[in-house]
Amino acid sequence: MSTPEQTEASGRLPAHPAVPPRLARFYDKLRAPGYGGDYNPEQWGPQVHDEDIRLMREAGVSLVTLGIFGWARSEPVPGEYDFGWLDGHMDRLAGAGIAVSLATMTASPPPWLPERHPETLPVLQDGTTLYPGSRQHWCPSSPVYREHATRLVAELARHYADHPALALWHIGNEFGCHISRHCHCPVSTEAFRRWLRERYGTVDALNDAWSTDFWSQRYTGFEQILTPRTAPSFRNPIQQLDYQRFCSDELLACYLAEREVLDRITPGTPVTTNFVPVAKTLDLFSWAPHLDVVSYDSYPDPHDASAFQRTAFSYDVMRGLRGGQPWLLLEQAPSAVNWRRRNGRKPSGRMRLDSWQAVAHGADAVLFFQWRASRGGAEKFHSAMVPHGGPDTRIHREVAALGAELAGHADLLGSVPARAEVALLLDWPNWWALELDAHPADLDMLGTALAHHKPFHDASVATDVVPVTADLAPYKLLVVPNLYSVSTAAAARLAAYVHGGGTLVMSFFSGITDEHDRVHLGGYPAPFRELLGVRVEEFDPGADGSWAEVIHLEGAEAVESFDSGGPSVTRHSHGAGTAWYLGTRPRPAAMRELMDRVRAEAGVGPVLPDLPEGTYARTRVTADGTPVHVLLTEATGEVAVRRG
Ligand code: GAL
Ligand code: ZN
């Protein structure tokens, strides 16, 4: 049986208000930022297992994720559990002083589940069934899947509750990473109706919110409502938007069902799940409160010149999810992945640079997928900490060198990432709404967010990524890209922030619809007209991908104008603060110039003065109050760590 958690906080627990005390079990098992990877020993025999432990020790491995795809071995026959295959690995790892993030094994059910219960298989919008044979072939709404999953989790938790290697639970794996996240089967359809009933109460309220008088869509009962399936033309936008909300909630319910079991049986062991590279799928701000620590998988494309800044942005998102609490990089590739069309390798030094980038942005662990390259299966050409060529390889030597290096920075473990002066607003429901079809042009939330993040990144100005509900007062500057769909209440919060003295930069096509994707009437952008001192009369997207608006000044001054004459960038004093509006999508150089000006006015500077162009820095503060600056230079791969 499990023992309840020791409540005394660990000396290494980050001094951050959002850090739950149960993380002590995790931090107590580490001496420096965690280092390691996904460990899949079930793919190998005893000889390899012995070598694994020896090589892990030599490479400075302190943390591994175990058992992600272990369901088929652990429950070979329905209801008969056998963790014998795993016991020896847990014991050996404990003996070597390596902590385990133990997966709940529910990401991929064994073949007998769909064999006995074909109704657990997900169905696409066109009716196609997704069959077993790869992974994640389960319907997020299936009570049968959830029942089998939670039974397994209970057995597993009871079995390992007091195991000395257990540091952290890793629920499922990358929730929503595959197309099975959007299920349209009869069970999901029923679940969607239940979700809608709860949200709207009556079918008339739904008709109103969904604007169903358009195109004769008026419903007379919830039983008529379907998930948004393949249809002759554009589907109802709010039906699509609510379905996205529902899908995120259904996966969260799967996570919570497992979490509830773990909380009951092992209340002293912290819980996480690894998020996929910043994606549209899940509303991560609604998930994050249910994790004890945020975990992330990062796969920058070595062929993509913008990958470094994209990654910086994604790390800012991860740090922002729990209000600045350190997070864990649970997966990255030591070199190439195998799932792009062309899979570039990371040149020498790049893996080290990428890893330090994560630490600079607040990561308390650097892990890889995976420890040893698989011999068979779909991922055999994915790089690993131990390549097919064994330890005498460039990649393994670099892996071992980084392990030794990170072990020398013990004080970084649990150090608190310094708060930024700039906040960038991100809102998943807005992301979903913005990218719906039948808009003036195709819009790209991530692209726009990255374009607004880049001028700060390039100038080594730190940015926090925050939700609409965040406490904005501590920030000098708030950047709000494409906030197309916004409630009146949220809009009022932004206005209050500026009124109280903040500086805000808002960009085009913001404040257009409410949370039901109904246009805010009264002239665009109605909820922000007074704040911005402008009225937008028309949108004018160009054939070249440009965006223009016909803007009338209502108190704001024109800072820049379109060639055709009207204002393109405006500035407005509102209360004690200033609101800028970009009715356009400037090119990168112009964007940089503009943001340099905005932040100079707002009194926002870089993390460190006098950094050369191309080098950026982030700061963490250790337990004894020492600031540690990590300086990163992409072009040369240089990493410098400065204390004090
Ligand atoms: C992740 C996944 C891992 C592995 C990896 C390969 O999405 O969690 O199991 O498939 O990708 O890059
Ligand atoms: Zn389903």
XYZ file of C-alpha atoms and ligand atoms in Angstrom:
657
model
C 0.000 0.000 0.000
C 1.093 3.537 -0.557
C 2.184 5.934 2.123
C 0.876 9.488 1.990
C 3.314 12.093 0.844
C 5.868 13.592 3.135
C 4.655 17.177 3.194
C 7.955 18.764 4.063
C 9.095 20.712 1.014
C 12.377 19.806 -0.598
C 15.289 22.226 -0.416
C 15.463 22.108 -4.196
C 11.794 22.856 -4.802
C 11.584 26.044 -6.844
C 10.605 29.029 -4.728
C 7.637 29.729 -6.933
C 4.076 30.180 -5.728
C 2.665 27.833 -8.377
C 4.833 24.840 -7.421
C 2.839 22.149 -5.579
C 4.600 20.607 -2.547
C 4.068 17.092 -3.889
C 6.806 17.836 -6.437
C 9.222 17.221 -3.554
C 9.222 13.532 -4.493
C 10.517 14.520 -7.920
C 13.075 17.153 -6.890
C 14.438 15.055 -4.029
C 15.561 12.396 -6.480
C 17.664 14.766 -8.596
C 20.880 16.637 -7.899
C 21.010 18.748 -11.094
C 18.617 19.298 -14.024
C 17.230 15.854 -14.909
C 18.899 14.172 -17.864
C 17.888 11.101 -19.845
C 15.203 9.868 -22.190
C 12.384 7.484 -23.040
C 13.603 4.041 -22.087
C 11.988 1.093 -23.867
C 13.855 -1.958 -22.525
C 11.038 -4.287 -23.593
C 12.496 -4.061 -27.094
C 15.781 -5.667 -25.936
C 17.240 -8.641 -24.066
C 19.208 -9.000 -20.794
C 22.664 -8.354 -22.243
C 21.595 -5.038 -23.645
C 19.885 -4.180 -20.353
C 23.158 -4.487 -18.447
C 24.942 -2.333 -20.984
C 22.107 0.210 -20.794
C 22.627 0.824 -17.107
C 26.406 1.094 -17.491
C 26.123 3.533 -20.395
C 23.434 5.559 -18.631
C 25.690 6.056 -15.637
C 28.581 7.045 -17.878
C 26.373 9.512 -19.750
C 25.097 11.199 -16.587
C 21.536 9.940 -17.003
C 19.450 10.729 -13.919
C 15.848 10.421 -15.172
C 14.115 8.114 -17.648
C 10.538 7.716 -18.838
C 9.535 4.083 -18.657
C 6.626 2.024 -19.899
C 4.903 4.365 -22.363
C 3.964 1.496 -24.646
C 3.805 -1.184 -21.979
C 0.093 -2.001 -21.874
C 0.238 -5.132 -24.073
C 2.928 -6.694 -21.864
C 1.375 -5.608 -18.577
C -2.129 -6.904 -19.354
C -1.564 -9.665 -21.904
C -4.991 -11.119 -21.145
C -7.917 -8.866 -20.196
C -7.980 -8.416 -16.430
C -4.715 -10.326 -15.803
C -1.930 -7.985 -14.854
C 1.736 -8.877 -14.884
C 4.412 -6.266 -14.223
C 7.156 -8.875 -13.975
C 8.713 -7.620 -17.216
C 9.170 -4.192 -15.628
C 10.114 -4.976 -12.019
C 13.754 -5.754 -12.801
C 14.162 -2.520 -14.770
C 12.684 -0.438 -11.968
C 15.002 -2.140 -9.470
C 18.118 -1.782 -11.634
C 17.378 1.895 -12.270
C 16.823 2.522 -8.563
C 20.098 0.754 -7.838
C 21.882 3.033 -10.278
C 20.321 6.126 -8.710
C 18.252 6.868 -11.798
C 14.782 8.266 -11.184
C 11.779 7.108 -13.199
C 8.967 9.039 -14.751
C 6.617 6.072 -14.990
C 4.085 6.063 -17.794
C 0.565 4.872 -17.110
C 0.825 2.823 -20.344
C -2.553 3.901 -21.674
C -1.429 5.583 -24.908
C -1.755 2.433 -26.956
C -4.177 -0.363 -26.034
C -3.236 -3.983 -26.749
C -4.808 -5.718 -29.780
C -7.364 -7.542 -27.634
C -9.185 -4.323 -26.711
C -10.398 -3.424 -30.231
C -10.828 -7.129 -30.953
C -13.307 -7.435 -28.093
C -14.620 -3.875 -28.280
C -14.468 -2.540 -31.828
C -16.629 0.364 -30.628
C -13.509 1.822 -28.950
C -11.992 2.602 -32.367
C -12.076 6.246 -33.484
C -14.009 7.361 -36.559
C -13.101 10.284 -38.829
C -15.518 12.967 -40.014
C -16.120 11.066 -43.265
C -16.946 7.820 -41.438
C -13.549 6.155 -41.871
C -12.628 3.916 -38.943
C -9.057 4.153 -37.621
C -7.862 0.614 -37.041
C -5.171 -0.717 -34.711
C -1.718 -1.389 -36.078
C -0.025 1.872 -35.127
C -0.910 3.599 -31.839
C -3.439 5.886 -30.109
C -6.360 3.985 -31.696
C -8.951 4.808 -29.074
C -11.999 7.023 -28.985
C -11.553 9.793 -26.394
C -15.215 9.462 -25.331
C -15.274 5.690 -25.040
C -16.322 4.570 -21.526
C -14.949 1.116 -22.385
C -11.490 2.524 -23.116
C -11.547 4.675 -19.975
C -12.638 1.770 -17.805
C -9.851 -0.483 -19.075
C -7.318 2.345 -18.835
C -8.177 3.302 -15.257
C -8.183 -0.357 -14.136
C -4.668 -0.749 -15.484
C -3.570 2.502 -13.827
C -4.921 1.340 -10.472
C -3.014 -1.968 -10.680
C 0.152 -0.181 -11.766
C -0.084 2.465 -9.058
C -0.639 -0.124 -6.330
C 2.277 -2.181 -7.625
C 4.839 0.660 -7.689
C 3.496 3.086 -5.074
C 6.498 2.728 -2.796
C 9.160 1.909 -5.343
C 12.287 4.000 -4.736
C 12.746 4.714 -8.462
C 9.288 6.280 -8.878
C 9.617 10.081 -9.115
C 6.744 11.131 -11.351
C 3.686 9.739 -13.127
C 3.490 10.285 -16.870
C -0.157 9.949 -17.900
C -0.802 8.548 -21.386
C 1.444 10.100 -23.978
C 1.065 13.270 -26.027
C -2.708 13.566 -25.713
C -4.200 14.517 -29.059
C -1.033 13.899 -31.068
C -2.776 11.906 -33.808
C -5.960 12.312 -35.842
C -7.795 10.018 -33.426
C -8.255 13.159 -31.272
C -11.309 14.121 -33.349
C -13.724 11.238 -33.149
C -17.135 11.192 -34.829
C -18.351 7.750 -33.749
C -21.851 7.313 -32.248
C -20.417 7.384 -28.714
C -18.590 10.648 -29.371
C -21.682 12.121 -31.008
C -23.731 11.324 -27.887
C -20.981 12.765 -25.699
C -20.935 15.954 -27.795
C -24.711 16.322 -27.298
C -24.293 15.889 -23.543
C -21.539 18.484 -23.533
C -23.769 20.915 -25.466
C -26.729 20.299 -23.173
C -24.533 21.205 -20.240
C -23.220 24.341 -21.959
C -26.499 25.683 -23.298
C -29.261 24.074 -21.225
C -31.929 24.332 -23.890
C -31.944 23.763 -27.599
C -33.203 27.317 -28.097
C -30.192 28.731 -26.306
C -28.033 26.623 -28.603
C -29.940 27.819 -31.675
C -29.272 31.360 -30.597
C -25.561 30.831 -29.888
C -25.079 28.830 -33.082
C -26.896 31.349 -35.336
C -28.923 28.420 -36.744
C -31.454 30.649 -38.494
C -28.738 30.903 -41.100
C -29.086 28.198 -43.839
C -32.131 26.587 -42.185
C -30.119 24.850 -39.486
C -32.605 25.387 -36.643
C -32.728 22.319 -34.338
C -35.794 21.143 -32.442
C -33.925 18.653 -30.240
C -30.376 17.851 -29.120
C -30.686 14.395 -30.717
C -30.522 16.076 -34.150
C -27.115 17.563 -33.543
C -24.064 15.909 -35.050
C -20.354 16.411 -34.723
C -19.165 18.523 -37.691
C -18.925 15.818 -40.342
C -18.055 15.985 -44.015
C -20.758 18.234 -45.520
C -21.611 19.863 -48.881
C -20.222 23.298 -47.987
C -18.955 25.355 -45.045
C -20.124 23.919 -41.765
C -21.603 26.069 -39.043
C -18.585 27.905 -37.539
C -19.709 27.725 -33.920
C -20.543 24.041 -34.325
C -16.911 23.595 -35.372
C -15.649 25.836 -32.576
C -17.677 24.094 -29.875
C -16.534 20.742 -31.245
C -12.897 21.824 -30.796
C -13.674 22.836 -27.233
C -15.415 19.507 -26.690
C -12.479 17.489 -28.097
C -9.993 19.256 -25.815
C -12.324 18.647 -22.851
C -12.851 14.957 -23.716
C -9.121 14.281 -23.777
C -8.747 16.221 -20.546
C -11.465 14.002 -19.042
C -9.401 10.932 -20.036
C -6.354 12.465 -18.360
C -8.345 13.377 -15.255
C -9.871 9.901 -14.984
C -6.347 8.507 -14.688
C -5.182 11.307 -12.442
C -8.032 10.648 -10.038
C -6.882 7.027 -9.627
C -3.273 8.103 -9.064
C -4.275 10.778 -6.547
C -6.156 8.164 -4.582
C -3.462 5.486 -4.558
C -0.240 7.553 -4.637
C -1.176 10.986 -3.292
C 2.487 11.879 -2.727
C 3.666 11.325 -6.290
C 3.432 14.203 -8.750
C 1.695 13.843 -12.087
C 2.419 15.155 -15.560
C 1.736 14.465 -19.205
C 3.868 15.529 -22.153
C 2.419 18.137 -24.504
C 3.067 18.029 -28.248
C 4.971 20.876 -29.926
C 2.810 23.994 -29.532
C -0.276 22.901 -31.363
C -3.813 23.986 -31.890
C -5.326 20.773 -30.535
C -5.648 21.237 -26.780
C -6.488 24.321 -24.782
C -3.323 24.038 -22.734
C -4.318 26.833 -20.367
C -7.303 24.735 -19.304
C -5.122 21.624 -18.918
C -2.181 23.111 -17.028
C -3.864 23.536 -13.608
C -4.335 19.738 -13.573
C -0.625 18.970 -13.963
C 1.843 19.256 -11.099
C 4.518 20.178 -13.597
C 4.239 20.983 -17.300
C 6.101 18.672 -19.679
C 6.892 19.269 -23.303
C 8.183 17.488 -26.391
C 10.180 19.679 -28.773
C 11.132 18.704 -32.315
C 12.628 21.671 -34.178
C 13.314 20.920 -37.832
C 17.063 21.176 -38.559
C 16.141 22.276 -42.109
C 14.058 25.214 -40.852
C 15.991 28.464 -40.416
C 13.292 29.860 -38.111
C 13.275 26.826 -35.823
C 15.381 28.395 -33.072
C 12.986 31.281 -32.506
C 9.925 29.036 -32.925
C 11.375 26.840 -30.208
C 12.069 29.838 -27.976
C 8.421 30.821 -28.362
C 7.186 27.316 -27.567
C 9.356 27.260 -24.427
C 7.872 30.602 -23.388
C 4.445 29.023 -23.805
C 5.389 26.064 -21.610
C 6.764 28.317 -18.882
C 3.618 30.433 -19.067
C 1.180 27.559 -18.638
C 1.660 27.427 -14.886
C 2.499 31.061 -14.314
C 6.276 30.815 -14.692
C 6.891 27.507 -12.903
C 9.885 25.515 -14.232
C 8.858 22.758 -16.636
C 10.354 19.577 -18.073
C 11.609 18.932 -21.576
C 10.539 15.290 -21.719
C 11.373 14.626 -25.360
C 13.606 15.997 -28.068
C 15.689 14.284 -30.738
C 19.447 13.960 -30.252
C 19.664 14.421 -34.029
C 17.215 13.472 -36.830
C 13.583 12.434 -36.488
C 12.028 9.936 -38.905
C 8.600 11.448 -39.505
C 9.205 14.397 -41.820
C 9.534 14.000 -45.587
C 13.283 14.711 -45.289
C 14.855 14.347 -41.898
C 17.882 16.558 -41.398
C 20.406 15.675 -38.716
C 21.548 18.092 -36.048
C 25.128 19.085 -36.745
C 27.701 18.765 -34.018
C 26.908 21.095 -31.107
C 23.315 21.746 -32.090
C 21.828 19.244 -29.661
C 23.759 20.930 -26.839
C 22.581 24.377 -27.924
C 18.954 23.200 -28.147
C 19.180 21.633 -24.701
C 20.616 24.745 -23.099
C 17.925 26.786 -24.787
C 15.344 24.740 -22.888
C 17.198 25.198 -19.588
C 17.524 28.934 -20.231
C 13.747 29.156 -20.708
C 13.033 27.323 -17.444
C 13.404 23.583 -18.086
C 14.382 21.483 -15.060
C 14.995 18.378 -17.155
C 16.380 17.602 -20.593
C 15.232 14.256 -21.954
C 15.297 12.651 -25.364
C 13.260 10.311 -27.440
C 14.747 7.781 -26.972
C 17.544 6.093 -25.046
C 18.456 3.346 -27.534
C 17.548 3.355 -31.224
C 14.954 0.659 -31.949
C 16.006 -2.254 -34.084
C 12.564 -2.738 -35.568
C 9.310 -0.860 -35.763
C 8.277 2.422 -37.328
C 10.817 4.572 -35.502
C 14.043 2.708 -36.169
C 15.459 5.642 -38.154
C 14.742 8.141 -35.373
C 17.961 9.246 -33.682
C 18.616 8.084 -30.122
C 21.070 8.626 -27.284
C 22.606 5.276 -28.188
C 22.486 5.002 -31.987
C 22.450 1.702 -33.932
C 26.224 2.159 -34.183
C 26.553 1.962 -30.381
C 28.363 4.244 -27.944
C 31.382 4.901 -30.173
C 29.501 7.434 -32.278
C 29.409 11.212 -32.524
C 25.889 11.419 -31.230
C 26.538 9.302 -28.150
C 29.758 11.172 -27.350
C 27.862 14.474 -27.511
C 25.082 13.004 -25.375
C 27.546 11.864 -22.712
C 29.408 15.189 -22.754
C 26.161 17.115 -22.239
C 25.174 14.832 -19.365
C 28.455 15.604 -17.617
C 28.109 19.311 -18.348
C 24.572 19.641 -16.958
C 25.546 17.690 -13.856
C 27.987 20.508 -13.127
C 25.138 23.045 -12.863
C 23.384 21.694 -9.787
C 22.161 25.136 -8.729
C 20.059 25.459 -11.876
C 17.735 22.667 -10.744
C 14.681 24.370 -9.325
C 15.967 27.854 -10.064
C 13.161 30.269 -10.860
C 12.899 31.710 -14.365
C 12.977 35.514 -14.153
C 9.674 37.189 -15.009
C 9.613 39.024 -18.325
C 8.501 42.642 -18.777
C 6.647 41.771 -21.961
C 3.635 39.478 -22.111
C 2.257 37.968 -25.288
C -1.364 36.888 -25.180
C -2.365 33.462 -26.462
C -5.860 31.998 -26.326
C -6.694 28.578 -27.748
C -10.427 29.127 -28.415
C -9.439 32.268 -30.311
C -6.869 30.230 -32.248
C -9.616 27.759 -33.232
C -12.021 30.529 -34.186
C -9.460 32.578 -36.107
C -8.556 29.685 -38.381
C -12.121 28.655 -39.241
C -13.019 28.684 -42.913
C -15.027 31.339 -44.786
C -13.002 34.290 -43.450
C -11.688 37.315 -45.392
C -8.443 35.359 -45.856
C -6.697 32.319 -44.410
C -5.223 33.345 -41.098
C -2.514 31.605 -39.143
C -2.444 32.130 -35.383
C 0.915 30.525 -34.762
C 2.538 32.383 -37.662
C 1.203 35.703 -36.403
C 2.208 34.974 -32.810
C 5.721 34.071 -33.977
C 5.959 37.259 -36.053
C 5.127 39.270 -32.919
C 7.538 37.281 -30.740
C 10.489 37.541 -33.134
C 11.413 41.220 -32.693
C 11.688 40.670 -28.932
C 13.558 37.394 -29.295
C 16.026 38.941 -31.738
C 16.634 41.869 -29.367
C 17.088 39.488 -26.379
C 13.983 40.850 -24.695
C 12.262 38.187 -22.605
C 8.575 37.487 -23.205
C 6.073 35.561 -21.102
C 3.125 33.956 -22.852
C -0.080 34.523 -20.881
C -3.810 33.724 -21.081
C -6.536 36.398 -21.145
C -7.191 35.655 -17.495
C -3.598 36.422 -16.369
C -2.694 39.128 -13.898
C -1.432 41.693 -16.398
C -0.445 44.387 -13.923
C 3.224 43.316 -13.566
C 3.874 43.678 -17.312
C 5.049 46.889 -18.934
C 4.001 45.785 -22.385
C 1.243 43.467 -23.587
C 1.296 42.124 -27.139
C -2.022 40.882 -28.506
C -1.803 39.298 -31.945
C -5.040 38.546 -33.857
C -7.466 38.403 -30.951
C -10.339 37.793 -33.367
C -12.780 36.116 -30.992
C -13.042 37.711 -27.564
C -15.715 38.027 -24.915
C -16.804 41.471 -23.804
C -15.458 40.693 -20.331
C -12.004 39.749 -21.611
C -11.918 42.855 -23.801
C -12.697 44.963 -20.746
C -9.713 43.434 -18.903
C -7.373 44.545 -21.679
C -8.829 48.048 -21.657
C -8.406 48.215 -17.874
C -4.770 47.167 -18.208
C -4.060 50.086 -20.525
C -6.168 52.478 -18.511
C -4.032 51.631 -15.497
C -0.837 52.593 -17.300
C 0.096 49.588 -19.442
C 1.223 49.665 -23.044
C -0.650 47.404 -25.421
C 0.056 46.412 -29.011
C -2.872 44.833 -30.794
C -2.782 43.585 -34.337
C -5.280 43.358 -37.186
C -8.552 41.406 -37.229
C -8.957 41.622 -33.453
C -12.159 42.162 -31.484
C -14.315 40.928 -34.349
C -16.522 38.211 -32.814
C -17.675 37.071 -29.378
C -17.155 33.624 -27.822
C -20.004 32.294 -30.027
C -18.294 33.643 -33.129
C -21.042 36.261 -33.568
C -19.847 39.641 -34.770
C -19.560 42.373 -32.132
C -21.784 45.011 -33.724
C -21.179 48.744 -33.657
C -18.261 49.009 -36.069
C -15.080 46.892 -35.952
C -13.401 46.288 -33.535
C -16.381 47.188 -31.355
C -15.042 46.073 -27.955
C -11.712 47.820 -28.609
C -12.831 50.937 -30.514
C -12.599 53.221 -27.539
C -9.368 51.673 -26.285
C -7.623 51.910 -29.655
C -9.245 55.126 -30.801
C -9.928 53.698 -34.249
C -12.740 52.233 -36.314
C -12.092 49.656 -39.004
C -14.507 49.880 -41.897
C -13.240 47.223 -44.329
C -10.717 44.414 -44.605
C -8.530 44.300 -47.685
C -6.370 41.167 -47.836
C -4.038 41.271 -50.837
C -3.460 38.500 -53.330
C 0.173 38.453 -52.140
C -0.725 37.420 -48.586
C -0.648 40.985 -47.271
C -3.358 42.334 -44.969
C -4.749 45.862 -45.031
C -7.682 47.569 -43.351
C -9.604 50.743 -43.990
C -9.065 52.546 -40.678
C -10.724 55.722 -39.410
C -9.040 57.636 -36.608
C -11.253 58.296 -33.601
C -8.715 59.858 -31.278
C -5.650 57.819 -32.233
C -2.778 59.290 -34.254
C -1.513 57.650 -37.440
C 2.051 56.450 -36.923
C 2.353 54.873 -40.357
C 0.177 54.816 -43.432
C -0.581 52.527 -46.345
C 0.717 53.568 -49.780
C -2.902 54.266 -50.624
C -3.029 56.826 -47.839
C -5.052 55.524 -44.875
C -3.452 54.800 -41.493
C -1.855 51.367 -41.093
C -0.332 51.733 -37.615
C -1.911 53.886 -34.923
C -1.172 55.011 -31.395
C -3.699 56.116 -28.803
C -3.437 57.389 -25.232
C -6.043 55.715 -23.059
C -6.160 56.567 -19.364
C -2.619 56.369 -18.038
C -1.475 53.988 -20.806
C -0.999 53.668 -24.544
C -2.645 51.395 -27.107
C -1.015 50.700 -30.462
C -2.879 49.114 -33.343
C -1.408 47.388 -36.384
C -3.977 47.209 -39.163
C -1.431 45.341 -41.207
C 1.130 42.562 -41.113
C 4.504 44.362 -41.427
C 7.520 42.604 -42.912
C 10.056 41.366 -40.309
C 12.426 44.372 -40.573
C 9.572 46.875 -40.219
C 8.108 44.865 -37.376
C 11.429 44.933 -35.552
C 11.742 48.696 -35.988
C 8.225 49.265 -34.754
C 8.550 46.994 -31.718
C 11.902 48.580 -30.828
C 10.122 51.909 -30.754
C 7.148 50.627 -28.780
C 9.284 49.026 -26.128
C 11.632 51.998 -25.873
C 8.573 54.088 -25.051
C 7.351 51.467 -22.593
C 10.759 51.312 -20.910
C 11.448 47.660 -21.738
C 15.051 46.592 -22.228
C 16.942 43.430 -23.128
C 17.790 40.776 -20.534
C 21.435 41.927 -20.569
C 22.831 45.126 -22.063
C 25.382 45.082 -24.886
C 24.676 41.612 -26.229
C 25.887 41.219 -29.798
C 23.152 40.812 -32.455
C 22.518 37.084 -32.814
C 23.034 36.325 -29.120
C 20.152 36.221 -26.714
C 19.984 35.552 -22.999
C 17.546 34.315 -20.376
C 17.891 34.533 -16.618
C 17.040 32.105 -13.816
C 17.446 32.832 -10.144
C 18.899 30.148 -7.879
C 17.744 29.253 -4.364
C 20.325 31.620 -2.808
C 19.189 34.504 -5.009
C 22.010 34.374 -7.558
C 20.916 35.300 -11.067
C 22.241 32.864 -13.666
C 22.273 34.210 -17.220
C 22.383 31.729 -20.072
C 23.617 33.270 -23.337
C 22.807 31.467 -26.581
C 24.234 32.137 -30.040
C 22.606 30.140 -32.780
C 25.091 30.915 -35.561
C 28.100 29.565 -33.652
C 26.346 27.157 -31.296
C 27.953 28.960 -28.362
C 26.468 28.685 -24.883
C 27.752 30.816 -22.018
C 26.538 30.565 -18.429
C 27.200 33.646 -16.266
C 26.488 33.794 -12.557
C 25.838 37.012 -10.691
C 6.676 11.813 -29.959
C 6.185 10.596 -29.196
C 7.265 9.535 -29.063
C 7.965 9.335 -30.368
C 8.532 10.648 -30.846
C 9.318 10.557 -32.129
O 5.609 12.487 -30.538
O 5.746 10.965 -27.916
O 6.673 8.337 -28.619
O 7.064 8.814 -31.304
O 7.462 11.534 -31.057
O 9.752 11.834 -32.542
Zn -15.668 8.181 -30.642
